[in-house]
């Protein structure tokens, strides 16, 4: 079964063709970085307009990449920016109607975990999933396809949001995650001892205190040199990585899970990847990290998640009704 995936939840217009949930035939992503960079963040109205301008070309190019007909469509329905989601869902519905093929809606966070599954067809549930993106930090047990138990989430800023905001404080370009990742490679991660919010007894996270600690530190000790800014970037990054890795491994142990899938834009972070792989070796668990290109938003992960929903016949319930759904942050979309 060939599924066309469509992803427009935030600032990437993406389409992909995935065969049988795992074979990526084509994956295209049109970035809107240039549109949002002057504003140091994603401007929702501009993002929706940019999706409208790009979506037809992206889909046509993707469809042109395969000689085989598309059997079904999977589209991100939420969480995300409502105007952006509407562009994707309306396009998906229209295309499904014209072609007379089924369409299913996919939760964007669920999609991020499928980025790990696409590349590892042998990985079977149950496993622990950590989604670390610009809008979410979520720890879930992936019990089976469509069966998720949410263990914890951020109580304030998402991990990616913290990277973006701290990069801004340091005068580094948007998006902040890749900028900090790059700057931190030349910095000393032990230079500043920033706080870690462990929130004992829960699987929740918190990053706003860390962000404030960096702001206060810069207020008292301005980073006047490039070297100092790199030290602060590395020390901040280390604090985020420390908490994400330790809390995830603790959750895996307490729930008896030996496989962990990490997804979302922050999963592209070099230090996080290194720390997860090292901790996995020490603790004897397997950590699955998608290829960097599939950590950030893409449509292959949506097509893969959609394939498993189609196999369960969920398109029959949805018919042509897929729509932007802002109430899916709790993994309620099955
Ligand atoms: O998953 P994603 O592409 O979009 C959302 O669903 O939000 O994640 C975007 C987030 C941004 O906050 C970006 O700064 C962060 O992922 N990010 C990174 C890296 N690459 C992207 N954070 C840390 N290190 C990176 N290399
Ligand atoms: Zn995302």
Tab-separated table of C-alpha atoms and ligand atoms in Angstrom:
chain	number	residue	atom	x	y	z
A	1	UNK	CA	0.000	0.000	0.000
A	2	UNK	CA	1.413	3.388	-1.015
A	3	UNK	CA	0.401	6.233	1.289
A	4	UNK	CA	0.814	9.914	0.499
A	5	UNK	CA	1.682	11.768	3.722
A	6	UNK	CA	0.948	15.477	4.097
A	7	UNK	CA	2.361	17.573	6.945
A	8	UNK	CA	1.631	21.282	7.469
A	9	UNK	CA	1.268	21.646	11.250
A	10	UNK	CA	3.864	24.379	11.711
A	11	UNK	CA	6.490	25.866	9.400
A	12	UNK	CA	7.411	23.016	7.064
A	13	UNK	CA	5.281	22.107	4.053
A	14	UNK	CA	5.972	18.423	3.526
A	15	UNK	CA	4.763	15.530	1.404
A	16	UNK	CA	6.037	11.959	1.143
A	17	UNK	CA	5.221	8.615	-0.399
A	18	UNK	CA	5.768	5.600	1.829
A	19	UNK	CA	5.179	2.003	0.779
A	20	UNK	CA	3.815	-0.437	3.353
A	21	UNK	CA	4.635	1.913	6.223
A	22	UNK	CA	8.407	1.582	5.961
A	23	UNK	CA	9.791	2.087	2.474
A	24	UNK	CA	10.214	5.802	1.817
A	25	UNK	CA	9.814	6.329	-1.929
A	26	UNK	CA	10.047	10.108	-1.754
A	27	UNK	CA	10.097	12.730	0.993
A	28	UNK	CA	10.068	16.470	0.277
A	29	UNK	CA	10.147	19.277	2.802
A	30	UNK	CA	9.795	22.956	1.869
A	31	UNK	CA	11.226	24.945	4.740
A	32	UNK	CA	9.822	28.364	5.641
A	33	UNK	CA	12.951	29.390	7.536
A	34	UNK	CA	13.564	32.438	5.367
A	35	UNK	CA	9.996	33.626	5.984
A	36	UNK	CA	10.217	33.475	9.785
A	37	UNK	CA	13.882	34.175	10.516
A	38	UNK	CA	13.497	37.997	10.550
A	39	UNK	CA	10.873	37.574	13.312
A	40	UNK	CA	13.015	35.121	15.359
A	41	UNK	CA	10.062	32.751	15.567
A	42	UNK	CA	7.208	31.249	13.571
A	43	UNK	CA	4.517	33.812	12.640
A	44	UNK	CA	1.280	31.766	12.319
A	45	UNK	CA	-0.388	33.911	9.658
A	46	UNK	CA	2.715	33.951	7.447
A	47	UNK	CA	3.117	30.202	7.948
A	48	UNK	CA	-0.441	29.484	6.732
A	49	UNK	CA	0.076	31.655	3.646
A	50	UNK	CA	3.409	30.026	2.850
A	51	UNK	CA	1.760	26.581	3.066
A	52	UNK	CA	-0.914	27.689	0.581
A	53	UNK	CA	1.785	28.910	-1.807
A	54	UNK	CA	3.861	25.715	-1.621
A	55	UNK	CA	1.564	22.782	-1.034
A	56	UNK	CA	0.478	22.125	-4.626
A	57	UNK	CA	4.042	22.033	-5.963
A	58	UNK	CA	5.273	19.853	-3.138
A	59	UNK	CA	2.466	17.326	-3.635
A	60	UNK	CA	2.767	17.308	-7.428
A	61	UNK	CA	6.539	16.740	-7.219
A	62	UNK	CA	6.037	13.949	-4.708
A	63	UNK	CA	3.353	12.206	-6.749
A	64	UNK	CA	5.587	12.486	-9.797
A	65	UNK	CA	8.321	10.555	-7.995
A	66	UNK	CA	6.443	7.247	-8.165
A	67	UNK	CA	5.149	5.306	-11.134
A	68	UNK	CA	2.650	3.552	-8.888
A	69	UNK	CA	-0.742	4.988	-7.959
A	70	UNK	CA	-1.347	6.271	-4.443
A	71	UNK	CA	-3.672	4.048	-2.410
A	72	UNK	CA	-4.485	6.403	0.467
A	73	UNK	CA	-3.668	9.736	2.076
A	74	UNK	CA	-2.546	10.475	5.647
A	75	UNK	CA	-2.550	14.042	6.916
A	76	UNK	CA	-1.545	15.722	10.175
A	77	UNK	CA	-4.658	16.939	11.989
A	78	UNK	CA	-3.023	18.314	15.163
A	79	UNK	CA	-1.574	19.520	17.411
A	80	UNK	CA	-0.271	22.539	15.523
A	81	UNK	CA	-1.191	25.994	14.243
A	82	UNK	CA	-4.840	25.898	13.211
A	83	UNK	CA	-4.467	27.885	9.973
A	84	UNK	CA	-1.561	25.673	8.923
A	85	UNK	CA	-3.387	22.451	9.772
A	86	UNK	CA	-6.400	23.601	7.742
A	87	UNK	CA	-4.260	23.986	4.614
A	88	UNK	CA	-3.086	20.363	4.914
A	89	UNK	CA	-6.413	18.823	5.879
A	90	UNK	CA	-8.449	20.646	3.200
A	91	UNK	CA	-5.898	19.655	0.546
A	92	UNK	CA	-5.925	16.030	1.726
A	93	UNK	CA	-9.733	15.837	1.713
A	94	UNK	CA	-9.966	17.380	-1.726
A	95	UNK	CA	-7.325	15.070	-3.185
A	96	UNK	CA	-8.908	11.997	-1.598
A	97	UNK	CA	-12.300	12.950	-3.020
A	98	UNK	CA	-10.914	13.576	-6.525
A	99	UNK	CA	-8.937	10.325	-6.547
A	100	UNK	CA	-11.625	8.310	-4.752
A	101	UNK	CA	-9.173	7.011	-2.139
A	102	UNK	CA	-9.329	6.901	1.688
A	103	UNK	CA	-7.859	9.582	3.937
A	104	UNK	CA	-6.862	9.335	7.615
A	105	UNK	CA	-5.848	11.962	10.138
A	106	UNK	CA	-2.625	11.528	12.121
A	107	UNK	CA	-1.582	13.026	15.452
A	108	UNK	CA	1.645	14.943	14.858
A	109	UNK	CA	3.249	13.640	18.073
A	110	UNK	CA	2.372	10.063	17.195
A	111	UNK	CA	3.949	10.821	13.819
A	112	UNK	CA	7.231	11.834	15.449
A	113	UNK	CA	7.532	8.375	17.003
A	114	UNK	CA	6.870	6.712	13.660
A	115	UNK	CA	9.960	8.526	12.335
A	116	UNK	CA	11.880	5.971	14.427
A	117	UNK	CA	9.671	3.082	13.320
A	118	UNK	CA	9.942	3.812	9.584
A	119	UNK	CA	13.639	3.059	9.666
A	120	UNK	CA	13.350	0.065	11.981
A	121	UNK	CA	10.603	-2.250	10.714
A	122	UNK	CA	11.693	-4.951	13.138
A	123	UNK	CA	11.052	-2.751	16.174
A	124	UNK	CA	7.780	-3.881	17.701
A	125	UNK	CA	5.768	-2.384	20.583
A	126	UNK	CA	5.818	-2.055	23.504
A	127	UNK	CA	8.497	0.580	23.834
A	128	UNK	CA	8.997	3.920	25.501
A	129	UNK	CA	8.620	7.021	23.346
A	130	UNK	CA	10.083	10.451	23.977
A	131	UNK	CA	8.900	13.301	21.749
A	132	UNK	CA	11.020	16.433	22.024
A	133	UNK	CA	9.918	19.131	19.602
A	134	UNK	CA	9.392	22.869	19.428
A	135	UNK	CA	5.968	22.628	21.030
A	136	UNK	CA	6.041	19.413	23.072
A	137	UNK	CA	8.069	17.284	25.431
A	138	UNK	CA	6.133	14.062	25.997
A	139	UNK	CA	7.010	10.702	27.466
A	140	UNK	CA	4.621	7.904	26.462
A	141	UNK	CA	4.423	4.157	26.528
A	142	UNK	CA	3.759	2.949	22.994
A	143	UNK	CA	1.792	-0.156	23.992
A	144	UNK	CA	0.652	-1.019	20.482
A	145	UNK	CA	-0.438	0.751	17.315
A	146	UNK	CA	-2.872	3.441	18.449
A	147	UNK	CA	-2.533	2.452	22.115
A	148	UNK	CA	-0.521	4.997	24.046
A	149	UNK	CA	-0.189	5.759	27.736
A	150	UNK	CA	1.098	9.236	28.448
A	151	UNK	CA	3.496	9.196	31.397
A	152	UNK	CA	4.568	12.806	31.546
A	153	UNK	CA	5.029	16.060	29.691
A	154	UNK	CA	6.573	19.451	30.150
A	155	UNK	CA	4.845	21.657	32.683
A	156	UNK	CA	5.955	24.823	30.901
A	157	UNK	CA	8.333	25.300	27.960
A	158	UNK	CA	8.980	22.469	25.520
A	159	UNK	CA	12.613	21.394	25.120
A	160	UNK	CA	12.837	22.887	21.595
A	161	UNK	CA	11.195	26.089	22.791
A	162	UNK	CA	13.870	26.405	25.503
A	163	UNK	CA	16.597	25.949	22.865
A	164	UNK	CA	14.959	28.627	20.680
A	165	UNK	CA	14.549	31.116	23.536
A	166	UNK	CA	18.050	30.646	24.955
A	167	UNK	CA	19.572	31.000	21.470
A	168	UNK	CA	17.726	34.293	21.189
A	169	UNK	CA	19.163	35.427	24.533
A	170	UNK	CA	22.625	34.557	23.223
A	171	UNK	CA	22.033	36.408	19.944
A	172	UNK	CA	22.199	33.178	17.921
A	173	UNK	CA	20.020	32.805	14.791
A	174	UNK	CA	16.573	31.160	14.669
A	175	UNK	CA	15.882	28.255	14.885
A	176	UNK	CA	17.823	28.109	18.113
A	177	UNK	CA	18.260	24.336	18.400
A	178	UNK	CA	20.677	23.888	15.495
A	179	UNK	CA	22.446	27.170	16.427
A	180	UNK	CA	23.064	26.052	20.004
A	181	UNK	CA	24.041	22.561	18.830
A	182	UNK	CA	26.706	24.133	16.589
A	183	UNK	CA	27.940	26.727	19.113
A	184	UNK	CA	28.090	24.144	21.924
A	185	UNK	CA	30.565	21.981	19.980
A	186	UNK	CA	33.221	24.611	20.683
A	187	UNK	CA	32.144	25.357	24.267
A	188	UNK	CA	32.837	23.898	27.695
A	189	UNK	CA	29.703	22.222	29.025
A	190	UNK	CA	31.026	22.394	32.599
A	191	UNK	CA	31.664	26.146	32.446
A	192	UNK	CA	28.379	27.121	34.127
A	193	UNK	CA	26.391	24.881	36.443
A	194	UNK	CA	22.810	25.569	35.355
A	195	UNK	CA	19.927	24.031	37.362
A	196	UNK	CA	18.191	20.780	36.420
A	197	UNK	CA	14.463	20.452	37.198
A	198	UNK	CA	14.180	16.797	38.188
A	199	UNK	CA	10.602	17.058	39.566
A	200	UNK	CA	11.085	13.841	41.584
A	201	UNK	CA	8.354	11.226	41.647
A	202	UNK	CA	6.925	12.290	38.270
A	203	UNK	CA	7.749	11.785	34.603
A	204	UNK	CA	7.109	15.479	33.945
A	205	UNK	CA	9.662	17.981	32.708
A	206	UNK	CA	10.210	21.711	33.185
A	207	UNK	CA	12.566	23.958	31.238
A	208	UNK	CA	11.380	27.486	32.011
A	209	UNK	CA	13.485	27.751	35.198
A	210	UNK	CA	16.577	26.782	33.230
A	211	UNK	CA	15.771	29.416	30.612
A	212	UNK	CA	15.377	32.033	33.392
A	213	UNK	CA	18.665	30.894	34.942
A	214	UNK	CA	20.433	31.548	31.618
A	215	UNK	CA	18.741	34.974	31.341
A	216	UNK	CA	19.802	35.865	34.907
A	217	UNK	CA	23.326	34.608	34.308
A	218	UNK	CA	23.614	36.758	31.168
A	219	UNK	CA	22.193	39.728	33.042
A	220	UNK	CA	24.869	39.425	35.736
A	221	UNK	CA	27.690	38.200	33.495
A	222	UNK	CA	27.109	39.333	29.889
A	223	UNK	CA	28.665	36.985	27.316
A	224	UNK	CA	30.992	39.563	25.832
A	225	UNK	CA	33.098	37.106	23.851
A	226	UNK	CA	32.202	34.387	21.373
A	227	UNK	CA	34.017	31.851	23.533
A	228	UNK	CA	31.912	32.761	26.562
A	229	UNK	CA	28.679	32.482	24.530
A	230	UNK	CA	29.773	29.024	23.366
A	231	UNK	CA	30.417	27.971	26.979
A	232	UNK	CA	26.947	29.137	27.999
A	233	UNK	CA	25.376	27.344	25.015
A	234	UNK	CA	27.202	24.120	25.908
A	235	UNK	CA	26.322	24.383	29.611
A	236	UNK	CA	22.642	25.040	28.852
A	237	UNK	CA	22.517	22.167	26.357
A	238	UNK	CA	24.126	19.820	28.880
A	239	UNK	CA	21.435	20.682	31.458
A	240	UNK	CA	18.633	19.863	28.980
A	241	UNK	CA	20.321	16.660	27.801
A	242	UNK	CA	21.019	15.501	31.370
A	243	UNK	CA	17.367	15.726	32.369
A	244	UNK	CA	15.954	14.237	29.151
A	245	UNK	CA	18.282	11.250	29.164
A	246	UNK	CA	18.141	10.431	32.871
A	247	UNK	CA	14.370	10.797	33.236
A	248	UNK	CA	13.719	8.743	30.086
A	249	UNK	CA	16.029	5.925	31.167
A	250	UNK	CA	14.495	5.931	34.660
A	251	UNK	CA	11.008	5.669	33.138
A	252	UNK	CA	12.122	2.801	30.891
A	253	UNK	CA	13.502	0.933	33.908
A	254	UNK	CA	10.470	1.501	36.111
A	255	UNK	CA	8.091	0.314	33.369
A	256	UNK	CA	10.261	-2.635	32.363
A	257	UNK	CA	10.800	-1.400	28.795
A	258	UNK	CA	14.034	-2.199	27.004
A	259	UNK	CA	13.505	-0.116	23.836
A	260	UNK	CA	13.248	3.643	23.582
A	261	UNK	CA	12.296	5.678	20.499
A	262	UNK	CA	13.191	9.369	20.509
A	263	UNK	CA	11.579	11.735	17.994
A	264	UNK	CA	10.990	15.428	17.296
A	265	UNK	CA	13.321	18.215	16.210
A	266	UNK	CA	15.447	18.136	19.384
A	267	UNK	CA	16.249	14.459	18.684
A	268	UNK	CA	18.551	15.853	15.956
A	269	UNK	CA	20.751	17.373	18.680
A	270	UNK	CA	24.279	15.924	18.506
A	271	UNK	CA	24.903	15.898	22.247
A	272	UNK	CA	21.492	14.382	23.038
A	273	UNK	CA	22.100	11.595	20.516
A	274	UNK	CA	25.575	10.914	21.903
A	275	UNK	CA	24.317	10.898	25.523
A	276	UNK	CA	21.369	8.597	24.742
A	277	UNK	CA	23.561	6.104	22.900
A	278	UNK	CA	26.130	6.102	25.696
A	279	UNK	CA	23.495	5.699	28.427
A	280	UNK	CA	21.852	2.919	26.417
A	281	UNK	CA	25.151	0.999	26.288
A	282	UNK	CA	25.671	1.392	30.017
A	283	UNK	CA	22.082	0.477	30.984
A	284	UNK	CA	21.648	-2.285	28.401
A	285	UNK	CA	18.643	-0.766	26.599
A	286	UNK	CA	18.194	-0.032	22.903
A	287	UNK	CA	17.674	3.568	21.826
A	288	UNK	CA	16.289	4.255	18.349
A	289	UNK	CA	17.070	7.686	16.931
A	290	UNK	CA	15.675	8.582	13.513
A	291	UNK	CA	18.039	9.913	10.892
A	292	UNK	CA	18.422	13.669	11.574
A	293	UNK	CA	16.348	14.616	8.508
A	294	UNK	CA	13.407	12.662	9.932
A	295	UNK	CA	13.659	14.132	13.454
A	296	UNK	CA	12.340	17.513	12.362
A	297	UNK	CA	8.922	17.797	10.714
A	298	UNK	CA	8.432	15.641	7.642
A	299	UNK	CA	5.610	13.771	5.947
A	300	UNK	CA	7.184	10.295	5.788
A	301	UNK	CA	6.468	9.844	9.506
A	302	UNK	CA	2.834	10.867	8.908
A	303	UNK	CA	2.471	8.429	5.999
A	304	UNK	CA	3.933	5.630	8.124
A	305	UNK	CA	1.615	6.344	11.081
A	306	UNK	CA	-1.282	6.630	8.615
A	307	UNK	CA	-0.486	3.236	7.101
A	308	UNK	CA	-1.005	1.531	10.465
A	309	UNK	CA	-4.298	3.386	10.964
A	310	UNK	CA	-5.483	2.399	7.494
A	311	UNK	CA	-4.583	-1.230	8.228
A	312	UNK	CA	-6.839	-1.008	11.276
A	313	UNK	CA	-9.645	0.341	9.046
A	314	UNK	CA	-9.868	3.701	10.799
A	315	UNK	CA	-10.439	5.561	7.527
A	316	UNK	CA	-13.936	4.066	7.451
A	317	UNK	CA	-14.814	6.043	10.551
A	318	UNK	CA	-13.216	9.251	9.334
A	319	UNK	CA	-14.496	9.159	5.733
A	320	UNK	CA	-13.800	12.588	4.223
A	321	UNK	CA	-14.169	14.347	7.565
A	322	UNK	CA	-10.510	14.771	8.535
A	323	UNK	CA	-10.102	18.238	9.923
A	324	UNK	CA	-7.778	20.357	12.028
A	325	UNK	CA	-8.182	19.048	15.556
A	326	UNK	CA	-6.619	21.065	18.331
A	327	UNK	CA	-7.673	18.666	21.066
A	328	UNK	CA	-5.254	15.912	20.231
A	329	UNK	CA	-2.348	16.983	22.398
A	330	UNK	CA	-3.187	14.141	24.778
A	331	UNK	CA	-2.677	11.413	22.208
A	332	UNK	CA	-6.438	10.979	22.075
A	333	UNK	CA	-6.573	10.539	18.309
A	334	UNK	CA	-6.597	6.843	17.485
B	1	LIG	O1	9.682	18.630	15.491
B	1	LIG	P1	10.011	19.985	14.993
B	1	LIG	O2	10.630	20.096	13.634
B	1	LIG	O3	8.743	20.898	14.985
B	1	LIG	C1	7.765	20.826	15.995
B	1	LIG	O4	6.962	19.885	15.965
B	1	LIG	O5	7.834	21.711	16.885
B	1	LIG	O6	10.964	20.634	16.081
B	1	LIG	C2	11.436	21.932	15.966
B	1	LIG	C3	12.276	22.215	17.182
B	1	LIG	C4	12.757	23.658	17.248
B	1	LIG	O7	12.531	24.145	18.551
B	1	LIG	C5	14.236	23.533	16.934
B	1	LIG	O8	15.020	24.539	17.546
B	1	LIG	C6	14.551	22.160	17.501
B	1	LIG	O9	13.443	21.376	17.163
B	1	LIG	N1	15.769	21.581	16.914
B	1	LIG	C7	16.876	21.294	17.632
B	1	LIG	C8	17.850	20.836	16.708
B	1	LIG	N2	17.290	20.834	15.468
B	1	LIG	C9	16.012	21.299	15.619
B	1	LIG	N3	17.134	21.407	18.952
B	1	LIG	C10	18.360	21.066	19.376
B	1	LIG	N4	19.359	20.638	18.559
B	1	LIG	C11	19.139	20.500	17.221
B	1	LIG	N5	20.123	20.061	16.420
B	2	LIG	ZN1	7.100	18.308	14.941
